[in-house]
Coordinates of C-alpha atoms and ligand atoms in Angstrom, one line a residue:
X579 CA -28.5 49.0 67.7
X580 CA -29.2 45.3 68.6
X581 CA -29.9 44.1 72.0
X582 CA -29.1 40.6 73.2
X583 CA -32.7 40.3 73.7
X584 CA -33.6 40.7 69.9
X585 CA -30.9 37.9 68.5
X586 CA -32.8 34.2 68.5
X587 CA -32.5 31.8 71.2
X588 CA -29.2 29.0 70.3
X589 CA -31.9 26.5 70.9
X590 CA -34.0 27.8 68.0
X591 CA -31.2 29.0 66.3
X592 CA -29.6 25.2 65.6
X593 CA -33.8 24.1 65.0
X594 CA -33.7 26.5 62.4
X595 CA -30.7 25.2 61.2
X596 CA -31.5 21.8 61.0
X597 CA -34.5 22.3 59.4
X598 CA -32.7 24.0 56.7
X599 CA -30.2 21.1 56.4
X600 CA -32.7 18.9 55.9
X601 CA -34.9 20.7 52.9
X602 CA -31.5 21.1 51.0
X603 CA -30.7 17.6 51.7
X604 CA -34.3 16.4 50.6
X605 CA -33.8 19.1 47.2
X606 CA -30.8 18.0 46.4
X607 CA -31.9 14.1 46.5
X608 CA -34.0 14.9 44.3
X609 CA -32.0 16.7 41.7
X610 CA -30.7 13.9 41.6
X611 CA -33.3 11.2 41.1
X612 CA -34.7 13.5 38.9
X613 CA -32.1 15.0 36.8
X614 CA -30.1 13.3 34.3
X615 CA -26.9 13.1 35.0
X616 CA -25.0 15.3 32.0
X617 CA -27.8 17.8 33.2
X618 CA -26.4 17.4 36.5
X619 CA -22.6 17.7 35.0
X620 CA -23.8 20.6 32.3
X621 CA -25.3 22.6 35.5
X622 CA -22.2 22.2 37.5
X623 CA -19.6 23.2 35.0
X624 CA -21.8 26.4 34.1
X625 CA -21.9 27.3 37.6
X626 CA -18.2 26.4 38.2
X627 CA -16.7 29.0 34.8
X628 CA -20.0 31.1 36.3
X629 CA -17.8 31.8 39.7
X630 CA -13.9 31.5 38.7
X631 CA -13.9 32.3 34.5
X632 CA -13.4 36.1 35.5
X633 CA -10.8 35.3 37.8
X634 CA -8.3 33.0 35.8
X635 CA -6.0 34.4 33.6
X636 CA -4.4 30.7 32.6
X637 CA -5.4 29.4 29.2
X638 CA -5.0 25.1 29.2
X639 CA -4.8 23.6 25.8
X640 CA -5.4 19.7 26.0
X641 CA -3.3 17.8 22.6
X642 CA -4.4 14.1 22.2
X643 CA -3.2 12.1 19.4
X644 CA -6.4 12.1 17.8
X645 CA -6.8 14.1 14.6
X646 CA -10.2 12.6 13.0
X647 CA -8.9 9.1 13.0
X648 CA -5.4 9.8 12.1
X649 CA -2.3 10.9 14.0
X650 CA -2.5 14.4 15.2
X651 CA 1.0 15.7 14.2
X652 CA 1.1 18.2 17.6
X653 CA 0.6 15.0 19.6
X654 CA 3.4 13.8 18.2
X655 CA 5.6 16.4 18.0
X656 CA 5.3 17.5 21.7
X657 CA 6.3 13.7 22.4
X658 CA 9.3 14.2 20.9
X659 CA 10.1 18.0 21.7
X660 CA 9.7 17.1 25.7
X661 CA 11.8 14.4 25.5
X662 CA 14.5 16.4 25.8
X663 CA 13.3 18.9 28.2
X664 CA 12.1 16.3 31.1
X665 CA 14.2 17.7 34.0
X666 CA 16.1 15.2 36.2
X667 CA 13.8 16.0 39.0
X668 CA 11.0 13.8 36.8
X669 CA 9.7 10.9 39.2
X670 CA 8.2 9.2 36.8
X671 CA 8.8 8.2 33.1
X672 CA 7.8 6.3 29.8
X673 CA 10.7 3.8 28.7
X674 CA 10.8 2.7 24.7
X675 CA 13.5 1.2 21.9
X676 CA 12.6 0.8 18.5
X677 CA 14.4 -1.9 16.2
X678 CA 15.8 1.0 14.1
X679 CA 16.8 2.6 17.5
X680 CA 20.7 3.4 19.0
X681 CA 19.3 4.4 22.3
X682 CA 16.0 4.4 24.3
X683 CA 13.8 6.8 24.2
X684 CA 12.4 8.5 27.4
X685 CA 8.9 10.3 27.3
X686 CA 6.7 11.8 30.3
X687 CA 4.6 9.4 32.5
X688 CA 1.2 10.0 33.7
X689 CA 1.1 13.8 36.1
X690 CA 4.9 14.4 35.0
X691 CA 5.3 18.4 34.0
X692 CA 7.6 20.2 32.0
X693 CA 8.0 23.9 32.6
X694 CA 9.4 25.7 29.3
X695 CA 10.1 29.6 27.9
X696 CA 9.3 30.8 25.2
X697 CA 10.0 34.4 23.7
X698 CA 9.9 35.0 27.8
X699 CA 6.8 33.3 27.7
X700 CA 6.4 30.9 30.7
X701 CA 4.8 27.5 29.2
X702 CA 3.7 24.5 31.5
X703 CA 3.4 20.9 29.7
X704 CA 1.7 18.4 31.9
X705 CA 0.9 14.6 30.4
X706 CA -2.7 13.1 31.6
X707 CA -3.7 9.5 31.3
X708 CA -7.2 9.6 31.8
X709 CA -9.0 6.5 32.5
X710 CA -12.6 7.6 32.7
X711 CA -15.1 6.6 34.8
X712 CA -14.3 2.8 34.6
X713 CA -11.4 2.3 37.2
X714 CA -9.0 0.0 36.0
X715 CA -10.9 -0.4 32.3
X716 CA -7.3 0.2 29.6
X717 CA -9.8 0.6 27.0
X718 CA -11.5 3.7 28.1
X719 CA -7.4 5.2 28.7
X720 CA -6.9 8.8 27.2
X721 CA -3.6 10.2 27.2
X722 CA -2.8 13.7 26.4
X723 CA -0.6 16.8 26.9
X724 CA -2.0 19.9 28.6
X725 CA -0.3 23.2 27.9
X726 CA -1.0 26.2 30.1
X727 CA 0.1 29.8 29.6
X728 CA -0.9 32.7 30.5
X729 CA -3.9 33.8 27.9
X730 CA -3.1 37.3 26.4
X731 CA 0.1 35.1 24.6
X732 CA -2.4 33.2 22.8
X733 CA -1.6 33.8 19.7
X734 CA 1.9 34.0 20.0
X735 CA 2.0 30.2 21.5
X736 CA -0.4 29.1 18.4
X737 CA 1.5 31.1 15.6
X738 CA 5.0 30.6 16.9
X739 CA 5.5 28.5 19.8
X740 CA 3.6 25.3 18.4
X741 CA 5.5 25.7 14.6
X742 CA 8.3 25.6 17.1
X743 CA 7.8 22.5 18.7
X744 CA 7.4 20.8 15.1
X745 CA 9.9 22.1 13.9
X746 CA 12.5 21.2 17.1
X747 CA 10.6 17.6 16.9
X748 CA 11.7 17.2 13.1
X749 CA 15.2 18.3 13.9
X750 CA 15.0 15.5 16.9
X751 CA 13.8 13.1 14.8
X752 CA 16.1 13.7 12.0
X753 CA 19.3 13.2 13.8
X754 CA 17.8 10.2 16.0
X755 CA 17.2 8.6 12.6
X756 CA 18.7 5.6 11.7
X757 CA 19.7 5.3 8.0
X758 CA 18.9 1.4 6.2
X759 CA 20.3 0.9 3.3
X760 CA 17.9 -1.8 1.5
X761 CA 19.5 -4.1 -1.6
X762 CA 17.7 -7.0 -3.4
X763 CA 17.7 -10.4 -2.4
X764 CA 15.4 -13.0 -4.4
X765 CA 13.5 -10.6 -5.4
X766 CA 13.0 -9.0 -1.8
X767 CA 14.1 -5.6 -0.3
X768 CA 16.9 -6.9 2.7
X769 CA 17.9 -4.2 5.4
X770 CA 21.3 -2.9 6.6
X771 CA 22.1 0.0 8.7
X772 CA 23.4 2.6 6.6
X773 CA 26.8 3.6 8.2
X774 CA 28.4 5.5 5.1
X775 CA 30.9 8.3 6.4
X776 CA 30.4 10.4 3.4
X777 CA 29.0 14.1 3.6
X778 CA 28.9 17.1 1.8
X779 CA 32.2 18.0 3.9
X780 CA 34.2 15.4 2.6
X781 CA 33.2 15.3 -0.8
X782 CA 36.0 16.2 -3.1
X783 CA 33.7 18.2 -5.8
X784 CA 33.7 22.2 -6.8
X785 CA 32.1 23.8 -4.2
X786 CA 30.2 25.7 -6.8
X787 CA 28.6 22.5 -7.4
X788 CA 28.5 21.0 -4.2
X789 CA 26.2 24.6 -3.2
X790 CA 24.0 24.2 -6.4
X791 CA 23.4 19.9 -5.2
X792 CA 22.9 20.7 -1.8
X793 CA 20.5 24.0 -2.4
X794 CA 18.5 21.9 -4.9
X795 CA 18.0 19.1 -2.3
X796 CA 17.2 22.1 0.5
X797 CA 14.6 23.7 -2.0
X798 CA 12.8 20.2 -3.3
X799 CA 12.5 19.4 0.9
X800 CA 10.7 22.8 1.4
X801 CA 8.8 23.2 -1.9
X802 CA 5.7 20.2 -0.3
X803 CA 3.1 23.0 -0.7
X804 CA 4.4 23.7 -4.1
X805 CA 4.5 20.6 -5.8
X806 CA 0.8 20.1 -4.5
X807 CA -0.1 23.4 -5.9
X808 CA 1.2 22.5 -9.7
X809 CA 0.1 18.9 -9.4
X810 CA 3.8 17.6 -9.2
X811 CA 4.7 14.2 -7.6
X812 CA 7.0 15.4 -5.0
X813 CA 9.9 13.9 -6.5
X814 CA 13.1 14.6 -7.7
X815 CA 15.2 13.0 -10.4
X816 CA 19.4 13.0 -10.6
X817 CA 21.8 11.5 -13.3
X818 CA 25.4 11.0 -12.2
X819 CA 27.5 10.6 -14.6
X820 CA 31.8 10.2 -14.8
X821 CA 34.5 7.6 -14.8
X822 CA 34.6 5.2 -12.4
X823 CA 36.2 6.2 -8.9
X824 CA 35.4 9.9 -9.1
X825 CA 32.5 9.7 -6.4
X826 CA 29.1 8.9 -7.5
X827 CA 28.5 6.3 -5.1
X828 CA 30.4 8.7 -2.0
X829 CA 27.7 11.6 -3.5
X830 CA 24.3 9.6 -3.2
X831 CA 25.7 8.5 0.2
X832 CA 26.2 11.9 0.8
X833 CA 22.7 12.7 0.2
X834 CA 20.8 10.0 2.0
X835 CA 23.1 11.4 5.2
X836 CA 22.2 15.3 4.6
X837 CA 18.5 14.5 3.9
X838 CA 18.2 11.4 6.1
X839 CA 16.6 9.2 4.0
X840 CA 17.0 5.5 3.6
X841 CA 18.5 4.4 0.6
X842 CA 17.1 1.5 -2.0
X843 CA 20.1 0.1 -4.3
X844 CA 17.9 -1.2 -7.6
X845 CA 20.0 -3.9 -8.8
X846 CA 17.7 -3.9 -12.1
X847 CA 19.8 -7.2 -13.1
X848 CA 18.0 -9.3 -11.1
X849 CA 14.7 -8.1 -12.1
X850 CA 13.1 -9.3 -15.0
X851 CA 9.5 -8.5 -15.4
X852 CA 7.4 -5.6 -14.6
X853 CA 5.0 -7.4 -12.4
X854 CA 7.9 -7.6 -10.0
X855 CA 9.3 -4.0 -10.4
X856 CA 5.9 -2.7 -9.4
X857 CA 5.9 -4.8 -6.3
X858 CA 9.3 -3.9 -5.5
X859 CA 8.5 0.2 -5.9
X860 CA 5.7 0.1 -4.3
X861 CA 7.2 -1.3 -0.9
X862 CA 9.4 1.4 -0.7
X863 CA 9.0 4.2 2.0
X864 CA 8.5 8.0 1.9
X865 CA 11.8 9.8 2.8
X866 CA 14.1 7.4 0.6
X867 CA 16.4 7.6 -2.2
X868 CA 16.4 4.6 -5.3
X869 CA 19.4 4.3 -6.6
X870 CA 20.0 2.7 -10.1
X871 CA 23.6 2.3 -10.8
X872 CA 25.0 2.0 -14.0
X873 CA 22.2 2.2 -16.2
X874 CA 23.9 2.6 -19.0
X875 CA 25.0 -1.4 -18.7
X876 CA 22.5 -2.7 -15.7
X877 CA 20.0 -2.8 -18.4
X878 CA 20.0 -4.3 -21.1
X879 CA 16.6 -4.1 -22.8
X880 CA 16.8 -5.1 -26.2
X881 CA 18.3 -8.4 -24.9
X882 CA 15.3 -8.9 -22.3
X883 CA 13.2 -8.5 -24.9
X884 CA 15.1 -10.4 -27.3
X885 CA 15.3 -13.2 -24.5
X886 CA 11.5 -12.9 -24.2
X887 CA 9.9 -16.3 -24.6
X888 CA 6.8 -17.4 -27.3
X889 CA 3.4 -16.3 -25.5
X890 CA 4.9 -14.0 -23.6
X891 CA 3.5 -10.1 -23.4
X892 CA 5.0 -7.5 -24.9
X893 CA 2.6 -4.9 -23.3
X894 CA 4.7 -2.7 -20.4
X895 CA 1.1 -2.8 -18.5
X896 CA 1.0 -6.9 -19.2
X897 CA 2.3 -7.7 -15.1
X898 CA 3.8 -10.6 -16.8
X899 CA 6.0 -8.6 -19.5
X900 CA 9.5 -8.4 -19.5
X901 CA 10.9 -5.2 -18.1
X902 CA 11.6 -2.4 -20.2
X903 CA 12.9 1.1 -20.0
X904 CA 9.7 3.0 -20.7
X905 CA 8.2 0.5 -18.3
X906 CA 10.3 1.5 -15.9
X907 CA 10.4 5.0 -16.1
X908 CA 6.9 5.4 -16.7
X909 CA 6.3 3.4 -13.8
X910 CA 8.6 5.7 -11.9
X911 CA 7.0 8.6 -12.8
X912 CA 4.0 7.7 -12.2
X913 CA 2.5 5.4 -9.8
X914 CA 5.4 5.4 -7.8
X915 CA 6.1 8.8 -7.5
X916 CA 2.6 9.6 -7.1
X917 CA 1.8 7.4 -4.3
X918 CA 4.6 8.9 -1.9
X919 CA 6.1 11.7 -1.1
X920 CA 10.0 12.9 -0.8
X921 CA 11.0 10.8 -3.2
X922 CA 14.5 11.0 -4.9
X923 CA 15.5 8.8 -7.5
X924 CA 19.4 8.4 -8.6
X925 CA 20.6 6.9 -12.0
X926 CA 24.5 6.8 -12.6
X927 CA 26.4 6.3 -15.3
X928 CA 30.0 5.8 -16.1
X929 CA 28.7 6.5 -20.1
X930 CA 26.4 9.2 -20.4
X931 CA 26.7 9.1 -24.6
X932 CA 25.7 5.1 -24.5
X933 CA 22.1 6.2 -22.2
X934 CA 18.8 5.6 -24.2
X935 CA 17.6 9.4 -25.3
X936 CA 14.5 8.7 -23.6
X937 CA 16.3 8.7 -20.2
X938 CA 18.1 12.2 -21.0
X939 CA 15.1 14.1 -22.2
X940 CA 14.2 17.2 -21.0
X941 CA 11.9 16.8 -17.6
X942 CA 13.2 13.3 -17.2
X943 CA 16.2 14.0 -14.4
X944 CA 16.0 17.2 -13.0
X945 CA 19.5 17.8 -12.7
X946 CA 22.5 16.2 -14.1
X947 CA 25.5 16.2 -12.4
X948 CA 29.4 15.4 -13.5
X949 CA 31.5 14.1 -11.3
X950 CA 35.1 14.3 -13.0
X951 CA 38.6 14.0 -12.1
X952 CA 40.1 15.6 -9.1
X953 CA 40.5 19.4 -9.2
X954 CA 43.3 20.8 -6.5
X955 CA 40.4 21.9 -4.5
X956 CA 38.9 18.4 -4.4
X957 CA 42.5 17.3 -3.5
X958 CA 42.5 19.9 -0.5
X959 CA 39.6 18.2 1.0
X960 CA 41.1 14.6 0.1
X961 CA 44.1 15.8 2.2
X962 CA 41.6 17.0 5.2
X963 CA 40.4 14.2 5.6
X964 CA 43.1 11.4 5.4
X965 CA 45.6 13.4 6.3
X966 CA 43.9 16.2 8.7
X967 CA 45.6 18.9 6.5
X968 CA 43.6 22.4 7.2
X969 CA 43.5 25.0 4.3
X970 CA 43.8 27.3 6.7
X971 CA 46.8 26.7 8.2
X972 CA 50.2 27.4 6.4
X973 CA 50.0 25.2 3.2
X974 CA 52.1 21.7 3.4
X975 CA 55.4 22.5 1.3
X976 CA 54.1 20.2 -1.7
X977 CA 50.8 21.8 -2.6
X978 CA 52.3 24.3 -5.2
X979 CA 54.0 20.8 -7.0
X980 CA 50.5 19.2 -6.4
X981 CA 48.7 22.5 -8.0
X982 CA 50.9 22.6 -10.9
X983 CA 50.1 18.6 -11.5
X984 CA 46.8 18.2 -10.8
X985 CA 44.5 20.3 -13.4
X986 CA 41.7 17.8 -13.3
X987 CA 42.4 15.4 -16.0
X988 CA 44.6 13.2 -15.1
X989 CA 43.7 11.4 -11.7
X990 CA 40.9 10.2 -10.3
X991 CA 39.6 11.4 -6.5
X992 CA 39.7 7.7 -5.7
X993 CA 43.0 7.4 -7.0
X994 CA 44.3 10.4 -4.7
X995 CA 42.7 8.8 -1.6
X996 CA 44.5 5.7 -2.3
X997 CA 47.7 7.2 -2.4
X998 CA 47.0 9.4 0.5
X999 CA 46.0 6.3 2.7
X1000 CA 49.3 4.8 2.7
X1001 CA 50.8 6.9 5.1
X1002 CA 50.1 8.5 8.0
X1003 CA 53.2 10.6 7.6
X1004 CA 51.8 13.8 5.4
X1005 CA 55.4 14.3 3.9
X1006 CA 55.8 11.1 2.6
X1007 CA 51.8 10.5 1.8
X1008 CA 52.1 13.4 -0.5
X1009 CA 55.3 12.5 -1.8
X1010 CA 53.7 9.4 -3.1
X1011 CA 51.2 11.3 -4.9
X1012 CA 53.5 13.5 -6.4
X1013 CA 55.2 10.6 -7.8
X1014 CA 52.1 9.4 -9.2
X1015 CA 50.8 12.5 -10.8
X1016 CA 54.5 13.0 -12.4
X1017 CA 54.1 9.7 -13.8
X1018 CA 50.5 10.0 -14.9
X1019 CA 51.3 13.0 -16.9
X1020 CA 54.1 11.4 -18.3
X1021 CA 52.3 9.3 -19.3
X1022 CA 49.8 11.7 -20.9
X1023 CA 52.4 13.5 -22.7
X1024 CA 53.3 10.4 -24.1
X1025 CA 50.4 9.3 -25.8
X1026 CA 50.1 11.9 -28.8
X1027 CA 46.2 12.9 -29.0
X1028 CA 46.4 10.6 -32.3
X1029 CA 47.2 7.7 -29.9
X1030 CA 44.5 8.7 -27.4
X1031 CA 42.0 8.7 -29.7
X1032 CA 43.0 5.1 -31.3
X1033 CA 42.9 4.0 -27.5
X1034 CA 39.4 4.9 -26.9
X1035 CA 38.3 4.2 -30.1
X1036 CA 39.9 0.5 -29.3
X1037 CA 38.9 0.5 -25.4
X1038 CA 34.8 1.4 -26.4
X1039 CA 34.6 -1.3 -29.4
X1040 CA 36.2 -3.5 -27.2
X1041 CA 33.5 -3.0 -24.3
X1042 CA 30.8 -3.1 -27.1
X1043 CA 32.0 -6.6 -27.9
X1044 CA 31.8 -8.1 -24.2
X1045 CA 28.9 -6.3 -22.9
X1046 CA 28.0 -6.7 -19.5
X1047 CA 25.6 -9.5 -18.4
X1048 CA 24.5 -10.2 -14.5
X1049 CA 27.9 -12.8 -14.5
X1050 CA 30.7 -11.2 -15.8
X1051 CA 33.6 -10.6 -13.5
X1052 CA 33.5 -7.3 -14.4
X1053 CA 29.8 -6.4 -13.3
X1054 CA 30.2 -8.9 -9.9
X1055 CA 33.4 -6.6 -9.0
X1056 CA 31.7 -3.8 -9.2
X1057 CA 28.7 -4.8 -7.7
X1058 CA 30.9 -6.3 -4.4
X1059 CA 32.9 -3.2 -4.6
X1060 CA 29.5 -1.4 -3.7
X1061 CA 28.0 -3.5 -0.9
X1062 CA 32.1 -3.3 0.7
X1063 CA 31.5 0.8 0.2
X1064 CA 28.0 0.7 1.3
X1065 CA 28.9 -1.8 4.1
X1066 CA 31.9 0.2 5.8
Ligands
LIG451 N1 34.6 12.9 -5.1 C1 35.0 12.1 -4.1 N2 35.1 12.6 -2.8 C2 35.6 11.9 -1.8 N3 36.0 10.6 -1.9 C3 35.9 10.0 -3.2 C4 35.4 10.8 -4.3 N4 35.5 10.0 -5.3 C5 36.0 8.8 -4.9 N5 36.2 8.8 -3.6 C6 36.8 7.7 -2.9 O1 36.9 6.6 -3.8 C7 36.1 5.5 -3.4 C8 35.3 5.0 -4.7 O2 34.5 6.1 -5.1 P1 33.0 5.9 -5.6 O3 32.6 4.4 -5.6 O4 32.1 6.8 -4.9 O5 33.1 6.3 -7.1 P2 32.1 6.0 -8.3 O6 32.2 7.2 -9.1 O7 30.8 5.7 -7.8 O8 32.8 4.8 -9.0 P3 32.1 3.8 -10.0 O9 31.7 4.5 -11.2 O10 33.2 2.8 -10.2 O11 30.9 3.2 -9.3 C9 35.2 6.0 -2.3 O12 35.0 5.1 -1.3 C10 35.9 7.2 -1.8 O13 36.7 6.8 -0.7

């Protein structure tokens, strides 16, 4: 039991006080004359995890966008993820438009949060700029993402919430993505938006085919880790071939829209030596498509060579010789594909017999692919989309006439999309059509296969006799009948 007598004076109480004040004023100026300050910082931050680790159950990952000199793909990925999760409550926020850009892009300022769930998972984002010690210095600026969670999901957020985020950022990115379509001009790539309206969906080809194209394209995107593993380029080789107007150009379109890639139209015409090939491949990006069109008469090598002057190399590694096939695919499958990734490269044809064997060996183009005349089912999606005729609804009245007709030999699906363009009217678009086909198979039954094969023995010596050069009419039509397609 304590009596009022034993407890200390107030007088002697606050002296003993201040006494005390004043030792722990003198140690503590001391520390810190005499301890360096990281000691000072080191002590501090033991002490601090010392008192609260035990009590914190939140775990705080910091993600700056430095990975070792290069970007850190997490940095980036949560820049993109969270900019379409700020909420509209944000008071602060990074503004940014890039040439290639349809609309700006919004990203967190400095203290903004973002709460997210994940597998029920409650996830806080918050974006620091940290200026260091030096107020005011940009130089010393940090910026980074802190994401806190509760620690016993730690591996679930590593293992599956981060893969997430990338994988939600590539989709982002994927559909932000413009598409350029680059074409030669004096011997330079010039840009275009890409604005083709062709798809997989509106492609009139065999779906059988169609699933195998667009399963090859999904398994050559995924196989990254393979192709390393085997020593593979990661690229990917097609040859289109099939008369003109059945949809080679509306199927590389297609592509460069399902992949997102940018597309690169070779005009190898205008190139002449090798020296400018290389410079021309090698300023081409990852994530594109090259397109050579008509191969079979874009090229012709033995008149480049025959053209070559006196003095002049013959040597496919001389940078000054003239261009040559095996230059060019060598070139192609080497340097060039090895120095990128996702690559695709595209030759068509409208002649796949006249192609030099050396383009058609095995290894050469992964996958060849015939586009032919229109099949009913390539007519039904024709008619879906000029005409908005569903499959699913009651068939229009004609389709059995247009069945019978149309066995894929006689019309062309560019031929069928011109008929169906000239009305809006579906009874008297398809009417049209029927009228053609009837006449086109007239027409067909007319000739006696003796006669057909006279006329393409006749048509192919006559096209051996005029063969193409950059100036003929016939290779300047085509060519302006690509930019209008590519252009529209
Ligand atoms: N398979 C198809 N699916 C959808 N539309 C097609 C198809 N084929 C042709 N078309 C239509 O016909 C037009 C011309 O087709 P495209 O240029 O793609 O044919 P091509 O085979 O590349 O012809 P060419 O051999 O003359 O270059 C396209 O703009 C498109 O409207």
């Amino acid at each position: 039991m304590f009596f009022s007598k034993d407890l200390p004076s107030p007088t002697s109480f606050f002296t003993a006080y201040a006494s005390m004040a004043g030792y722990m004023m003198m140690i503590r100026s001391m520390a810190h004359q005499l301890i360096p300050g990281p000691v000072q910082d080191f002590i501090y931050s033991s002490l601090h995890s010392l008192l609260f680790r035990s009590t914190s159950t939140t775990l705080t990952l910091t993600i700056d966008d430095d990975n070792m000199g290069m970007h850190n793909e997490i940095y980036q990925a949560a820049q993109t993820y969270l900019s379409t999760k700020i909420s509209p409550e944000a008071a602060r926020l990074r503004i940014s438009k890039g040439h290639r850009d349809k609309h700006v892009n919004l990203y967190l300022s400095d203290g903004e949060t973002v709460n997210d769930v994940y597998q029920n998972v409650e996830l806080k984002w918050r974006f620091v700029t940290d200026r260091g010690d030096k107020k005011g210095d940009d130089d010393v600026r940090s910026e980074y993402f802190e994401l806190s969670f509760d620690k016993k999901h730690k591996d679930l957020i590593l293992n599956s919430y981060i893969p997430h985020v990338e994988t939600k950022a590539k989709e982002i990115r994927d559909e932000r993505r413009i598409l350029m379509l680059h074409s030669l001009n004096s011997l330079r790539w010039e840009s275009v938006i890409l604005e083709h309206p062709s798809t997989f969906k509106t492609i009139a080809m065999e779906d059988e085919l169609k699933r195998d194209v667009m399963e090859d394209l999904d398994r050559f995107i995924r196989r990254k880790d393979y192709y390393k593993k085997v020593g593979k380029a990661w690229k990917r080789g097609y040859l289109l071939y099939g008369p003109p107007g059945t949809g080679k150009s509306s199927l590389v379109a297609a592509m460069a829209n399902y992949l997102k890639f940018d597309v690169y139209d070779l005009q190898l015409a205008s190139v002449m030596r090798d020296s400018d090939l290389r410079r021309l491949l090698l300023a081409t990006r990852n994530r594109s498509i090259l397109v050579i069109e008509d191969i079979d008469c874009a090229v012709d090598f033995p008149n480049r060579l025959e053209q070559q002057q006196p003095g002049e190399g013959k040597n496919c590694g001389d940078s000054q010789a003239p261009l040559t096939l095996s230059g060019l695919l060598n070139f192609i499958d080497g340097l060039w594909s090895s120095c990128g990734d996702e690559r695709i490269i595209i030759f068509t044809t409208n002649h796949k017999d006249r192609l030099d064997p050396a383009l058609l060996r095995p290894g050469r183009m992964d996958m060849h692919i015939y586009m032919g005349h229109c099949t009913f089912q390539g007519f039904k999606t024709l008619a879906s989309n000029y005409l908005g005729l569903n499959d699913t609804t009651m068939p229009h009245r004609l389709y059995t006439n247009i069945e019978r007709l149309m066995d894929g030999e006689v019309i062309t699906p560019a031929q069928v999309a011109e008929e169906l363009m000239k009305s809006e009217d579906a009874d008297v678009a398809l009417e049209g059509l029927v009228n053609v086909l009837e006449k086109m198979r007239f027409k067909a039954n007319e000739l006696s296969p003796v006669l057909k094969k006279k006329e393409s023995r006749l048509e192919r010596d006559e096209m051996r006799a005029r063969p193409d050069t950059e100036g003929s009419p016939r290779k300047n039509s085509k060519r302006i009948k690509k930019l209008v397609l590519f252009w529209t």
